[in-house]
Coordinates of N, CA, C and O and ligand atoms in Angstrom, one line a residue:
M1 N -8.5 21.5 7.9 CA -7.1 20.8 8.0 C -6.0 21.4 9.0 O -5.7 20.4 9.7
K2 N -6.1 22.9 9.3 CA -5.3 23.4 10.2 C -5.4 22.2 11.8 O -5.2 22.2 12.6
Q3 N -7.2 22.7 12.1 CA -7.7 22.6 13.0 C -6.7 20.8 13.3 O -6.8 20.6 14.7
K4 N -7.3 19.9 12.2 CA -6.8 18.2 12.6 C -5.6 18.4 13.0 O -5.0 17.4 13.7
V5 N -4.2 19.3 12.1 CA -2.9 19.1 12.8 C -2.9 19.2 14.1 O -2.0 19.0 14.9
L6 N -3.7 20.4 14.6 CA -3.7 21.5 16.2 C -4.8 20.1 17.2 O -3.6 19.9 18.1
E7 N -5.3 19.6 16.9 CA -5.8 18.2 17.4 C -4.8 17.1 17.8 O -4.8 16.5 18.7
Q8 N -3.5 16.8 16.4 CA -3.1 15.8 17.0 C -1.5 16.6 17.5 O -0.8 15.4 18.5
F9 N -1.5 17.8 17.6 CA 0.0 17.8 18.7 C -0.8 17.9 20.0 O -0.2 17.3 20.6
K10 N -2.3 18.3 20.1 CA -2.9 18.2 21.4 C -2.8 17.1 21.8 O -3.3 16.9 23.0
Q11 N -3.1 16.0 21.1 CA -3.2 14.6 21.9 C -2.4 13.8 21.4 O -2.3 12.7 21.9
S12 N -0.4 14.4 21.7 CA 1.0 13.6 21.3 C 0.9 12.9 22.1 O 1.9 12.1 22.4
G13 N 0.7 14.0 23.5 CA 1.2 13.4 25.1 C 2.4 14.2 25.5 O 2.5 14.3 26.6
I14 N 2.4 15.1 24.3 CA 3.7 16.3 24.7 C 3.2 17.9 24.7 O 2.1 17.9 24.6
I15 N 3.6 18.1 26.0 CA 3.2 19.3 26.4 C 3.6 21.1 25.4 O 5.1 20.8 25.5
F16 N 2.8 21.4 25.2 CA 3.3 22.8 24.1 C 2.4 23.9 25.2 O 1.8 23.8 25.2
T17 N 3.5 25.0 24.7 CA 3.0 26.2 25.3 C 2.2 26.4 23.9 O 1.9 26.7 22.7
K18 N 1.1 27.6 24.3 CA -0.1 28.0 23.5 C 0.9 29.1 22.6 O 1.0 29.3 21.1
A19 N 2.2 29.6 23.0 CA 3.0 30.1 21.8 C 3.2 29.1 20.5 O 3.5 29.7 19.6
E20 N 3.8 28.4 21.3 CA 4.1 27.1 20.5 C 2.9 26.8 19.6 O 3.5 26.6 18.5
L21 N 1.8 26.6 19.8 CA 1.2 26.0 19.0 C 0.7 27.2 18.2 O -0.4 26.5 17.2
A22 N 0.8 28.2 18.3 CA 0.3 29.9 17.8 C 1.0 30.0 16.2 O 1.0 30.3 16.0
A23 N 2.6 29.3 16.6 CA 3.4 29.5 15.8 C 3.8 28.2 14.6 O 4.9 27.7 14.1
I24 N 2.7 26.9 14.9 CA 3.2 25.8 14.1 C 3.3 26.4 12.7 O 2.4 27.0 12.1
D25 N 4.5 25.7 12.0 CA 4.1 25.3 10.9 C 4.0 24.7 9.8 O 4.4 23.6 9.7
Y26 N 3.0 24.9 9.3 CA 2.0 24.2 8.4 C 2.5 24.2 6.9 O 2.5 24.6 5.8
A27 N 3.7 23.6 6.8 CA 4.7 23.1 5.3 C 3.9 23.0 4.3 O 3.7 21.4 4.5
D28 N 3.3 23.3 3.0 CA 2.5 22.5 2.1 C 3.8 22.8 1.1 O 3.3 21.5 -0.6
F29 N 5.3 23.2 1.2 CA 6.6 22.7 -0.2 C 5.5 23.9 -1.3 O 6.6 22.9 -2.2
G30 N 4.5 24.6 -1.4 CA 4.4 25.2 -2.5 C 3.4 24.4 -3.5 O 3.2 24.6 -4.2
L31 N 3.5 23.4 -3.0 CA 2.2 22.7 -3.7 C 1.1 22.2 -3.6 O 0.5 22.1 -5.1
N32 N 0.6 23.4 -2.9 CA -1.2 23.4 -2.8 C -1.8 22.0 -2.3 O -2.8 21.8 -3.2
N33 N -0.7 21.3 -2.0 CA -2.1 19.8 -1.8 C -1.7 19.1 -0.4 O -1.2 17.8 -0.1
F34 N -1.9 20.0 0.4 CA -1.2 20.0 2.2 C -1.9 18.7 2.2 O -0.9 17.7 3.0
E35 N -2.9 18.3 1.7 CA -3.5 16.3 2.8 C -2.8 15.8 2.6 O -2.4 14.6 3.0
E36 N -2.1 16.0 1.1 CA -1.2 14.5 0.6 C 0.2 14.8 0.6 O 0.8 14.0 1.2
E37 N 0.6 16.0 0.5 CA 1.8 16.4 0.7 C 1.8 17.2 1.6 O 2.0 18.2 0.9
G38 N 2.8 17.0 2.6 CA 2.4 18.3 3.7 C 3.3 17.7 5.2 O 3.3 16.7 5.5
L39 N 3.2 18.4 5.7 CA 4.3 18.6 7.2 C 3.7 19.1 7.9 O 3.8 20.4 7.7
S40 N 3.9 19.2 9.5 CA 3.1 20.3 10.4 C 4.5 20.1 11.3 O 4.7 19.0 11.8
L41 N 5.1 21.4 12.0 CA 6.3 21.7 12.3 C 5.8 22.7 13.7 O 5.8 23.6 13.6
I42 N 6.6 22.2 15.2 CA 7.1 22.9 15.8 C 8.2 22.6 16.5 O 8.7 21.5 16.7
V43 N 9.3 23.9 16.0 CA 10.6 23.8 16.2 C 11.0 24.5 17.6 O 11.0 25.6 17.8
Y44 N 11.7 23.5 18.6 CA 12.2 24.2 19.4 C 13.5 25.0 19.9 O 13.2 25.8 20.5
V45 N 14.5 24.5 18.5 CA 15.5 25.1 19.1 C 16.0 24.8 17.4 O 16.2 23.2 16.9
N46 N 17.1 25.7 17.0 CA 17.7 25.4 15.8 C 18.7 26.9 16.0 O 18.5 28.1 15.2
N47 N 20.2 25.8 16.1 CA 20.8 27.3 15.9 C 21.9 26.1 14.8 O 21.9 24.8 14.9
Q48 N 23.5 26.9 15.0 CA 24.7 26.0 14.2 C 25.2 25.3 14.8 O 25.6 24.5 14.0
D49 N 24.3 24.3 15.5 CA 25.0 23.1 15.9 C 24.1 21.9 16.4 O 24.8 21.0 16.1
Y50 N 22.6 22.5 16.5 CA 21.9 21.7 17.2 C 20.3 22.2 16.5 O 20.3 23.6 16.5
C51 N 19.6 21.0 16.4 CA 18.0 21.6 15.9 C 17.5 20.8 16.3 O 17.9 19.2 16.6
A52 N 15.6 20.4 17.3 CA 15.6 20.1 17.9 C 13.2 20.2 17.5 O 13.1 21.2 17.8
K53 N 13.0 19.5 17.3 CA 11.7 20.0 16.9 C 10.3 18.5 16.6 O 11.1 17.5 17.1
E54 N 9.3 19.0 17.0 CA 8.3 17.7 16.6 C 7.2 18.1 15.2 O 6.9 18.8 14.7
M55 N 7.1 17.1 14.6 CA 6.8 17.0 13.5 C 5.0 16.2 13.8 O 5.1 15.0 14.0
I56 N 4.1 17.0 13.3 CA 3.2 16.1 12.7 C 2.9 15.6 11.2 O 2.9 16.1 10.7
L57 N 2.6 14.1 10.9 CA 1.5 14.1 9.6 C 0.6 14.0 9.7 O -0.1 12.4 10.9
L58 N -0.4 13.9 9.1 CA -1.7 13.2 9.5 C -1.8 11.9 8.8 O -0.9 11.4 8.2
P59 N -2.9 11.3 8.5 CA -3.2 10.4 8.0 C -3.0 10.3 6.7 O -3.2 10.3 5.7
H60 N -2.0 9.2 6.8 CA -1.4 9.2 4.9 C -0.7 10.4 4.6 O -0.3 10.1 2.9
Q61 N -0.5 11.1 5.1 CA 0.4 12.6 4.5 C 2.1 12.5 4.5 O 2.2 11.4 5.2
T62 N 2.3 13.2 3.6 CA 3.3 12.2 2.9 C 4.5 14.2 3.3 O 4.1 15.0 2.4
C63 N 6.0 13.6 3.3 CA 6.8 14.4 3.5 C 7.5 14.5 2.4 O 7.9 13.2 2.3
P64 N 7.4 14.8 0.9 CA 8.2 15.0 -0.2 C 9.3 14.3 -0.3 O 10.6 15.2 0.7
E65 N 9.8 13.7 -1.3 CA 11.3 13.2 -1.2 C 12.5 14.7 -1.2 O 12.3 15.1 -2.1
H66 N 13.5 14.5 -0.1 CA 14.4 15.7 -0.3 C 16.1 15.2 0.0 O 15.9 13.8 0.6
K67 N 16.4 16.0 0.1 CA 18.2 15.8 1.0 C 18.7 17.1 1.2 O 18.4 18.3 1.0
H68 N 19.2 16.9 2.3 CA 20.3 18.0 3.0 C 21.9 17.6 1.9 O 22.5 17.1 2.7
P69 N 22.0 18.8 1.5 CA 23.6 18.6 1.0 C 24.6 19.8 1.9 O 24.0 20.2 3.2
R70 N 25.7 18.8 1.3 CA 26.8 19.8 1.9 C 26.5 21.0 1.7 O 26.4 21.8 0.7
I71 N 26.6 22.5 2.6 CA 27.0 23.5 2.3 C 28.6 24.1 2.8 O 29.1 24.3 3.4
G72 N 29.4 24.6 1.2 CA 30.6 24.8 1.6 C 31.3 23.8 2.4 O 31.2 22.5 1.9
K73 N 31.9 24.3 3.6 CA 32.5 23.3 4.7 C 31.9 22.7 5.7 O 32.3 21.5 6.0
R74 N 30.4 23.2 5.9 CA 29.4 22.7 6.5 C 29.0 21.7 6.0 O 28.0 21.1 4.7
A75 N 29.2 20.0 6.4 CA 28.2 18.5 5.7 C 26.7 18.8 6.3 O 26.2 19.2 6.8
G76 N 26.1 18.2 4.8 CA 24.8 18.1 5.0 C 23.7 17.6 6.8 O 24.8 17.2 7.1
K77 N 22.7 18.3 6.3 CA 21.9 17.9 7.9 C 21.9 16.7 8.2 O 22.0 15.9 7.4
R78 N 22.3 16.3 9.3 CA 22.0 14.8 9.6 C 21.3 14.9 10.6 O 20.6 15.8 11.4
E79 N 20.0 14.0 10.7 CA 19.1 13.7 11.3 C 18.6 12.6 12.0 O 17.8 11.3 11.1
T80 N 18.2 12.8 13.3 CA 17.4 11.3 13.7 C 15.9 11.7 13.9 O 15.3 12.4 14.7
F81 N 15.1 10.4 13.1 CA 13.6 10.7 13.9 C 13.3 9.6 14.2 O 13.4 8.4 14.2
R82 N 12.3 10.2 15.7 CA 12.0 9.2 16.7 C 10.4 8.8 16.8 O 10.2 10.3 16.7
C83 N 9.9 7.9 16.6 CA 8.4 7.9 16.0 C 7.7 7.9 17.5 O 8.3 7.0 18.5
R84 N 6.9 8.6 17.5 CA 6.3 8.7 19.3 C 5.3 8.3 19.6 O 4.2 7.9 20.4
K85 N 4.5 8.3 18.2 CA 3.5 8.1 18.2 C 2.5 7.4 17.0 O 2.9 8.4 15.6
G86 N 1.9 6.5 16.4 CA 1.3 6.5 15.0 C 2.4 5.3 14.6 O 3.1 4.4 14.9
L87 N 2.4 5.6 13.3 CA 3.5 5.1 12.3 C 4.1 5.1 11.1 O 3.2 6.4 10.7
V88 N 5.2 5.3 11.0 CA 5.8 6.3 10.3 C 6.6 5.5 9.1 O 7.9 3.9 9.1
Y89 N 6.6 5.2 7.5 CA 7.1 4.6 6.4 C 8.2 5.5 6.0 O 7.8 6.6 5.4
L90 N 9.1 5.0 6.1 CA 10.4 6.0 5.6 C 11.6 5.5 4.5 O 11.4 4.5 5.3
Y91 N 11.9 6.2 4.1 CA 12.0 5.6 2.5 C 13.7 6.4 2.1 O 13.6 7.7 2.5
V92 N 14.8 5.7 1.8 CA 16.1 5.9 1.7 C 16.7 5.5 0.7 O 16.1 4.4 0.0
E93 N 17.5 6.0 0.0 CA 18.5 5.3 -0.7 C 19.0 4.1 -0.8 O 19.4 4.1 0.2
G94 N 18.7 3.2 -1.3 CA 19.4 1.9 -1.2 C 18.8 0.5 -1.4 O 17.9 0.5 -2.9
V95 N 18.9 -0.1 -1.2 CA 18.4 -1.7 -1.9 C 16.5 -1.7 -2.1 O 16.2 -1.3 -1.3
E96 N 16.2 -1.3 -2.8 CA 14.2 -1.0 -2.9 C 13.8 -2.6 -2.4 O 14.1 -4.2 -2.5
D97 N 12.8 -2.1 -1.5 CA 12.3 -3.0 -0.8 C 10.5 -2.8 -1.7 O 10.2 -2.1 -2.3
I98 N 10.0 -4.0 -1.1 CA 8.1 -3.5 -1.8 C 7.5 -2.6 -0.7 O 7.8 -2.8 0.7
I99 N 7.2 -1.6 -1.2 CA 6.7 -0.8 0.0 C 5.4 -0.9 0.2 O 4.0 -1.3 -0.5
D100 N 5.0 -0.4 1.5 CA 3.7 -1.1 2.1 C 3.0 0.4 2.2 O 2.0 0.9 2.7
S101 N 3.8 1.8 2.4 CA 2.6 3.0 2.2 C 1.8 3.0 0.7 O 2.4 2.2 0.1
I102 N 1.4 4.4 0.5 CA 0.5 4.5 -1.0 C 1.5 5.9 -1.0 O 1.0 7.2 -0.7
I103 N 2.2 5.8 -2.3 CA 3.4 6.7 -3.4 C 1.9 8.0 -3.8 O 1.0 7.8 -4.1
P104 N 1.9 9.4 -2.8 CA 1.1 10.3 -3.5 C 0.8 9.9 -5.1 O 1.4 10.5 -5.5
Q105 N -0.5 10.3 -5.4 CA -0.8 10.4 -6.7 C 0.1 11.1 -7.6 O 0.7 11.5 -8.7
T106 N -0.8 12.7 -7.0 CA -0.5 13.7 -8.0 C 1.0 14.0 -7.9 O 1.1 14.5 -9.6
N107 N 2.0 13.6 -7.8 CA 3.7 13.6 -8.2 C 4.1 12.0 -7.8 O 5.9 12.4 -7.6
N108 N 3.6 11.3 -8.1 CA 4.7 9.8 -8.2 C 5.8 9.7 -8.7 O 6.5 9.2 -8.1
E109 N 6.2 10.4 -9.7 CA 7.6 10.8 -10.2 C 9.1 10.8 -9.1 O 9.7 10.9 -9.6
F110 N 8.1 11.7 -8.4 CA 9.1 12.3 -7.7 C 9.2 11.7 -6.6 O 10.2 12.1 -5.4
Y111 N 8.8 10.2 -6.3 CA 8.9 9.7 -4.8 C 10.1 8.6 -5.5 O 9.3 7.4 -6.2
T112 N 11.8 8.3 -5.8 CA 12.3 7.4 -6.3 C 12.9 6.5 -5.6 O 13.5 5.0 -5.3
C113 N 13.3 6.8 -3.7 CA 13.8 6.1 -3.0 C 12.6 5.3 -2.6 O 11.4 4.9 -2.1
R114 N 13.1 3.4 -2.6 CA 12.6 2.6 -2.1 C 13.1 1.8 -0.9 O 12.0 0.0 -1.1
K115 N 14.0 2.0 0.1 CA 14.8 1.2 0.4 C 13.4 1.3 2.2 O 13.6 3.0 2.3
Q116 N 12.8 0.7 2.8 CA 12.0 1.1 4.0 C 12.2 0.6 4.6 O 12.6 -0.3 5.4
I117 N 11.8 1.7 5.6 CA 12.2 1.4 7.2 C 10.8 2.0 7.9 O 10.4 3.0 7.7
V118 N 10.6 1.2 8.6 CA 9.1 1.1 9.3 C 9.6 1.4 11.1 O 10.0 0.9 11.6
L119 N 8.8 2.8 11.4 CA 9.2 3.0 12.9 C 7.2 3.1 13.5 O 6.9 4.1 13.2
R120 N 7.6 2.3 14.6 CA 6.8 2.5 15.5 C 7.2 3.6 16.4 O 8.4 3.2 16.9
P121 N 5.9 3.4 17.8 CA 6.8 4.3 18.6 C 7.5 4.0 19.6 O 8.2 2.8 20.0
G122 N 9.0 4.5 19.8 CA 9.9 4.2 20.2 C 10.8 4.1 19.4 O 12.0 3.4 20.1
E123 N 10.8 3.9 18.5 CA 12.0 3.2 17.5 C 12.2 4.6 16.6 O 11.8 5.6 16.3
Q124 N 13.8 5.1 16.4 CA 14.4 5.8 15.3 C 15.2 5.6 14.5 O 15.7 4.3 14.2
Y125 N 15.4 6.3 13.3 CA 16.0 6.2 12.4 C 16.9 7.1 12.3 O 16.6 8.3 12.1
T126 N 18.4 7.2 11.9 CA 18.9 8.6 11.5 C 19.3 8.4 9.9 O 19.9 7.4 10.0
I127 N 19.2 9.6 9.4 CA 19.6 9.6 7.7 C 20.6 10.3 7.8 O 20.8 11.3 8.1
A128 N 21.6 9.8 6.9 CA 23.2 10.3 6.8 C 22.8 11.7 6.3 O 21.5 11.8 5.0
P129 N 23.7 12.4 6.0 CA 23.9 13.3 5.3 C 23.8 13.3 3.6 O 24.7 12.7 3.5
D130 N 23.1 14.1 3.2 CA 22.9 14.5 1.7 C 22.4 13.0 1.1 O 23.3 12.2 -0.3
T131 N 21.7 12.2 1.5 CA 20.9 11.3 0.8 C 19.4 11.0 1.1 O 18.7 12.2 2.0
K132 N 19.1 10.8 -0.2 CA 17.2 10.8 -0.4 C 16.5 10.9 0.6 O 17.1 9.6 0.9
H133 N 15.2 11.0 0.7 CA 14.2 10.5 1.6 C 13.4 11.1 1.6 O 13.0 12.5 1.1
W134 N 12.5 10.5 2.2 CA 11.0 10.5 2.4 C 10.2 9.8 3.1 O 10.4 8.7 3.6
F135 N 8.7 10.3 3.7 CA 8.5 9.8 4.6 C 7.1 9.7 5.1 O 6.5 10.4 4.0
Q136 N 6.3 9.0 5.5 CA 4.6 9.0 5.3 C 4.0 8.1 6.6 O 5.0 7.2 7.2
A137 N 2.8 9.5 6.9 CA 2.5 8.5 7.8 C 1.4 7.2 7.8 O 0.7 7.7 6.2
G138 N 1.6 6.3 8.7 CA 0.2 5.1 8.4 C -1.5 6.0 8.5 O -1.2 6.9 9.0
C139 N -2.1 4.7 8.5 CA -3.6 5.6 8.7 C -4.1 6.6 10.1 O -5.5 6.8 9.8
E140 N -3.1 6.1 11.2 CA -3.7 7.2 11.9 C -2.7 8.3 12.0 O -2.7 9.0 12.8
G141 N -2.1 8.5 11.6 CA -1.2 9.7 10.9 C 0.1 9.5 11.9 O 0.8 8.6 12.7
A142 N 0.7 11.0 12.6 CA 2.1 9.9 13.3 C 2.8 11.4 14.0 O 2.5 12.5 13.5
V143 N 3.1 11.1 14.9 CA 4.1 12.4 16.2 C 5.6 11.5 15.9 O 5.5 10.7 16.0
I144 N 6.1 12.7 14.9 CA 7.6 12.4 15.1 C 8.6 13.9 15.7 O 8.4 14.9 15.5
S145 N 9.8 12.9 16.5 CA 10.7 13.6 17.2 C 11.9 13.6 16.4 O 12.0 13.0 15.6
E146 N 12.2 15.2 16.0 CA 13.3 15.2 15.5 C 14.9 15.8 16.0 O 13.9 16.4 16.9
F147 N 16.0 14.8 15.8 CA 17.1 15.5 16.4 C 18.2 15.8 15.5 O 18.5 14.5 14.8
S148 N 18.8 17.2 15.2 CA 19.7 17.3 13.8 C 20.2 18.1 14.0 O 20.5 18.8 14.9
T149 N 21.2 18.1 13.5 CA 22.5 19.7 13.1 C 21.4 20.4 12.8 O 20.2 20.1 12.3
Q150 N 21.9 21.5 12.3 CA 21.5 22.9 12.2 C 20.6 22.2 10.6 O 20.8 21.8 9.4
S151 N 19.0 23.5 11.2 CA 18.4 23.2 9.6 C 18.7 24.1 8.8 O 18.6 25.7 9.4
L152 N 18.9 23.9 8.0 CA 18.7 24.9 6.7 C 17.7 25.0 5.5 O 18.0 24.4 4.2
D153 N 16.6 25.0 5.8 CA 15.7 24.8 4.6 C 15.5 24.8 3.4 O 15.6 24.5 2.2
E154 N 16.2 26.5 3.4 CA 16.5 26.9 1.9 C 17.7 26.4 0.8 O 17.3 25.9 -0.5
Y155 N 18.6 25.1 1.6 CA 19.5 24.5 1.3 C 18.7 23.2 0.6 O 19.4 22.1 -0.2
D156 N 17.8 23.1 0.7 CA 17.4 21.4 0.8 C 17.3 21.4 -0.4 O 16.9 22.2 -1.3
I157 N 17.5 19.7 -1.3 CA 17.3 19.9 -2.8 C 16.0 19.0 -2.5 O 16.2 17.5 -1.9
F158 N 14.6 19.0 -3.1 CA 13.6 18.4 -3.6 C 13.9 17.5 -5.3 O 14.4 18.3 -5.8
T159 N 13.5 16.8 -5.0 CA 13.6 15.9 -6.1 C 12.1 16.4 -7.6 O 12.5 16.8 -8.2
N160 N 10.7 16.8 -6.7 CA 10.3 17.1 -7.2 C 10.3 18.9 -7.7 O 10.8 19.6 -6.5
P161 N 11.2 19.5 -8.9 CA 11.8 20.5 -9.0 C 10.5 22.1 -9.0 O 11.3 23.1 -8.9
K162 N 9.1 21.6 -8.7 CA 8.8 22.4 -8.6 C 8.8 22.8 -7.2 O 8.4 23.9 -6.4
I163 N 9.2 22.0 -6.0 CA 9.4 22.5 -4.8 C 10.7 23.1 -5.0 O 12.1 22.6 -5.0
A164 N 11.3 24.2 -4.5 CA 12.7 25.1 -3.9 C 12.5 25.5 -2.8 O 12.8 26.4 -2.4
G165 N 12.9 24.5 -1.9 CA 13.4 25.1 -0.3 C 11.9 25.2 0.1 O 10.8 25.1 -0.7
H166 N 11.9 25.4 1.7 CA 10.5 26.2 2.0 C 10.8 27.3 3.1 O 11.9 27.0 3.4
Ligands
ZN1 ZN1 15.3 15.5 5.8

């Protein structure tokens, strides 16, 4: 599986250093269900003012539903996803749509957002702080750039209680 992720990063059209490829974060959110629920990341920079990373989703792989809450006086993380390759189905809180993705079988009750945004290469969407969201790649997987305020993953709140940040 890691080999497939590595291949997707290498075929993304984006140049990475050997050190970046060696430090890929293969996040399985503690669910041991990586192929269905997981996400792989290369973080370029993450400091108190901003964060930039590239994310890879395998075909139909899903990042579980979560939100980025306010932490004390700091507003929750605001993030912009830009699709670079493949197709991304993004779901946020709001008016429910008929959805075109496949909700993961294993933990389907923890996917509650149904407002659908479809991102194709060159399209982007900004998720407001403290707003639940989850996202899934289409059948070819996806390469997504993320630009955001600081990532403090340990404060993320997942709908699935089995996930306690990562
Ligand atoms: Zn998020």
